[in-house]
XYZ file of C-alpha atoms in Angstrom:
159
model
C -48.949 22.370 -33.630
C -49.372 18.136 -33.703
C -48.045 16.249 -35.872
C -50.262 14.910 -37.982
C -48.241 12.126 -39.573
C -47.829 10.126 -36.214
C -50.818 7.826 -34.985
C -52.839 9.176 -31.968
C -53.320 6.729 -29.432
C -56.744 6.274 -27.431
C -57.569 4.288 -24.098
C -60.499 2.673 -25.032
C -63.146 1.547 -22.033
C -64.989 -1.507 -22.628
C -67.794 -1.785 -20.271
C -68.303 -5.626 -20.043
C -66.931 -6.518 -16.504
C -69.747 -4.460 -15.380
C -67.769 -1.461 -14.261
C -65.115 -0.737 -11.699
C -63.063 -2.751 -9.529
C -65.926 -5.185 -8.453
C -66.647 -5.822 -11.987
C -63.345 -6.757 -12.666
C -63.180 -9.383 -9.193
C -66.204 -10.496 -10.742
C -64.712 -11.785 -13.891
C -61.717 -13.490 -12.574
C -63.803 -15.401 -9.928
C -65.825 -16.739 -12.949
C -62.771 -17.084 -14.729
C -60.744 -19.917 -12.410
C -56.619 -21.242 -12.515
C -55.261 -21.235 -16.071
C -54.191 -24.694 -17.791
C -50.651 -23.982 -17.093
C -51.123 -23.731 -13.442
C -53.006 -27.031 -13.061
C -50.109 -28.937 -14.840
C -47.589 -27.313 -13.076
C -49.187 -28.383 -9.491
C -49.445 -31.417 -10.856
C -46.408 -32.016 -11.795
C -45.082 -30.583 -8.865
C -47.121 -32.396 -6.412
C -45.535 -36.238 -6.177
C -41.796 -34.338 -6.433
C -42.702 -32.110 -3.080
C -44.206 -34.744 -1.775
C -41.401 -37.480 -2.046
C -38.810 -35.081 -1.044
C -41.190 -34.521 2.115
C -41.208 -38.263 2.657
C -37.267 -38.366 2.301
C -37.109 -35.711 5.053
C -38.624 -37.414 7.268
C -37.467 -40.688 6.747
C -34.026 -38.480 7.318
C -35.247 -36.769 10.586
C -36.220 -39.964 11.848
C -33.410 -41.596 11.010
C -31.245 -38.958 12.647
C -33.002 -39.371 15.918
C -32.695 -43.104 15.930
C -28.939 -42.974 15.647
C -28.649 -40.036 18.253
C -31.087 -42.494 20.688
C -28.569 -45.402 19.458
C -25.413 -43.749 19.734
C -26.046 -41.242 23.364
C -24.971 -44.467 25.561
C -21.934 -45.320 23.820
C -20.947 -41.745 24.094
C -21.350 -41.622 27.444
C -19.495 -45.165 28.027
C -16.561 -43.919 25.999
C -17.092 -39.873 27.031
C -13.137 -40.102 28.972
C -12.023 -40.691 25.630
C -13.504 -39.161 23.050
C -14.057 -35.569 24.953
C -10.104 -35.094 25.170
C -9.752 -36.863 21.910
C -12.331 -33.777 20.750
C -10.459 -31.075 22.234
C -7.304 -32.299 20.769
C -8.206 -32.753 16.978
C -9.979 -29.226 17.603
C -6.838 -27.569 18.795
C -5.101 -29.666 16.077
C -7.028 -28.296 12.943
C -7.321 -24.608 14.439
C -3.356 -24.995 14.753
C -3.027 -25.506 11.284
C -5.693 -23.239 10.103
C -3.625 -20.383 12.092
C -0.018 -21.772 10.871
C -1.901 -21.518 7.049
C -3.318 -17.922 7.506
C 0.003 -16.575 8.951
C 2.155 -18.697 6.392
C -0.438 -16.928 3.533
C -0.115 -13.809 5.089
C 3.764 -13.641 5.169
C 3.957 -14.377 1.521
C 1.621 -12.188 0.390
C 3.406 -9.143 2.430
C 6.493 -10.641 1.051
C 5.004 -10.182 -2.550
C 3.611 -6.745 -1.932
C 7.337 -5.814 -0.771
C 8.971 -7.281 -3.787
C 6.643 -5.657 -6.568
C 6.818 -2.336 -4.343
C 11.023 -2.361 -5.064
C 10.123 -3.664 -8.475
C 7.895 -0.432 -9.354
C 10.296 1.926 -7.678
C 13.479 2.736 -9.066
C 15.991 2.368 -6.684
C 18.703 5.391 -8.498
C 15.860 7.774 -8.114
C 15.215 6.652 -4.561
C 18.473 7.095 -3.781
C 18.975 10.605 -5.300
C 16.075 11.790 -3.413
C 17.888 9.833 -0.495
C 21.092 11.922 -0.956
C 19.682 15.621 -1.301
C 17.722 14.691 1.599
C 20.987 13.897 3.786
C 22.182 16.813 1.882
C 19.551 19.046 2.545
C 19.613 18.200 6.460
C 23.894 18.291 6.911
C 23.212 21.963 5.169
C 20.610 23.148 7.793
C 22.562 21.673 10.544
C 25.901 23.138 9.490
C 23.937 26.643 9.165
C 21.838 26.403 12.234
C 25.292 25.671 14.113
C 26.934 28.525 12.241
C 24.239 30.631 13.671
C 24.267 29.153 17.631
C 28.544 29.786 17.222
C 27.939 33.343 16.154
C 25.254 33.890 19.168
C 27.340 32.215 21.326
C 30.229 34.541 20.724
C 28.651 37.837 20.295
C 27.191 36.916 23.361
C 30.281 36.000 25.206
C 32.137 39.574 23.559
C 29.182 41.339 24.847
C 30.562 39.385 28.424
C 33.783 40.617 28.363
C 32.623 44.556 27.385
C 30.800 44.829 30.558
C-alpha cells in the first residue's frame, strides 16, 4: 500500500517548444547569449587582448636579442663554451655532493631512531640464547660424529 501522507510527484509536459528535440533547438536559437555572457566577453576582451600584445612585443623582443647577441657569441664562443661546461659540471657537483650529504644523514637518522625503538637488553638476550642455542647444537652434533666415529672404528678392529 502508498503512503498517502507523502506528496506524489508528476513530470508535467508542456507542449510550447513545439515538440521534441527540434522544438527545443528552436527555442534557444530564438533565444540568443544571456546578459552575463556579453559582459563577461566584454570584459574579457581588452585583458586577452593586451596580454596578446605583450606576447608579442616579448617574442619579438626575444628574437631581436638572439639576432643581436648570435655574433658576439660566436666572437667570444672559445670562451664562453668551456666557461659553460665548467659552471655545468660545477653546479651538478654540488647538486650530487647535496643529495649524497642528504642522503647520509637521513640513513644516519633512520639508524639512530631504529636503536632508539629497540631495546638493546632484549636484543641482546635474544643475542645470547641464539649463541646459546647454536654452541648446544654444535656440541651435540659433535657428540654424535665422536660416537659414529668410534663405533665405526670398534666395528674396524672386530673384523
Amino acid at each position: 500500500m502508498a503512503d498517502r501522507s507523502q506528496p506524489h510527484h508528476q513530470l508535467q509536459v508542456h507542449p510550447q517548444y513545439g515538440g521534441g528535440a527540434k522544438g527545443f533547438q528552436q527555442h534557444r536559437q530564438q533565444q540568443g547569449p544571456s546578459t552575463g555572457k556579453v559582459l563577461a566577453v566584454m570584459a574579457l576582451l581588452p585583458v586577452g587582448g593586451t596580454l596578446l600584445a605583450l606576447a608579442g612585443l616579448t617574442l619579438m623582443g626575444t628574437v631581436i636579442g638572439l639576432l643581436v647577441s648570435i655574433p658576439v657569441f660566436l666572437l667570444f664562443s672559445p670562451v664562453l663554451v668551456p666557461a659553460a661546461v665548467t659552471i655545468g659540471l660545477a653546479v651538478g657537483g654540488f647538486l650530487t655532493s647535496g643529495a649524497f650529504g642528504v642522503t647520509g644523514l637521513s640513513s644516519l637518522s633512520w639508524v639512530l631512531n631504529f636503536f632508539r625503538q629497540t631495546s638493546v637488553p632484549e636484543q641482546m638476550d635474544l643475542a645470547k640464547r641464539r649463541v646459546q642455542d647454536a654452541a648446544a647444537y654444535a656440541g651435540q652434533k659433535t657428540k654424535d660424529v665422536g660416537q659414529e666415529i668410534q663405533s665405526k672404528a670398534q666395528e674396524g678392529k672386530r673384523t
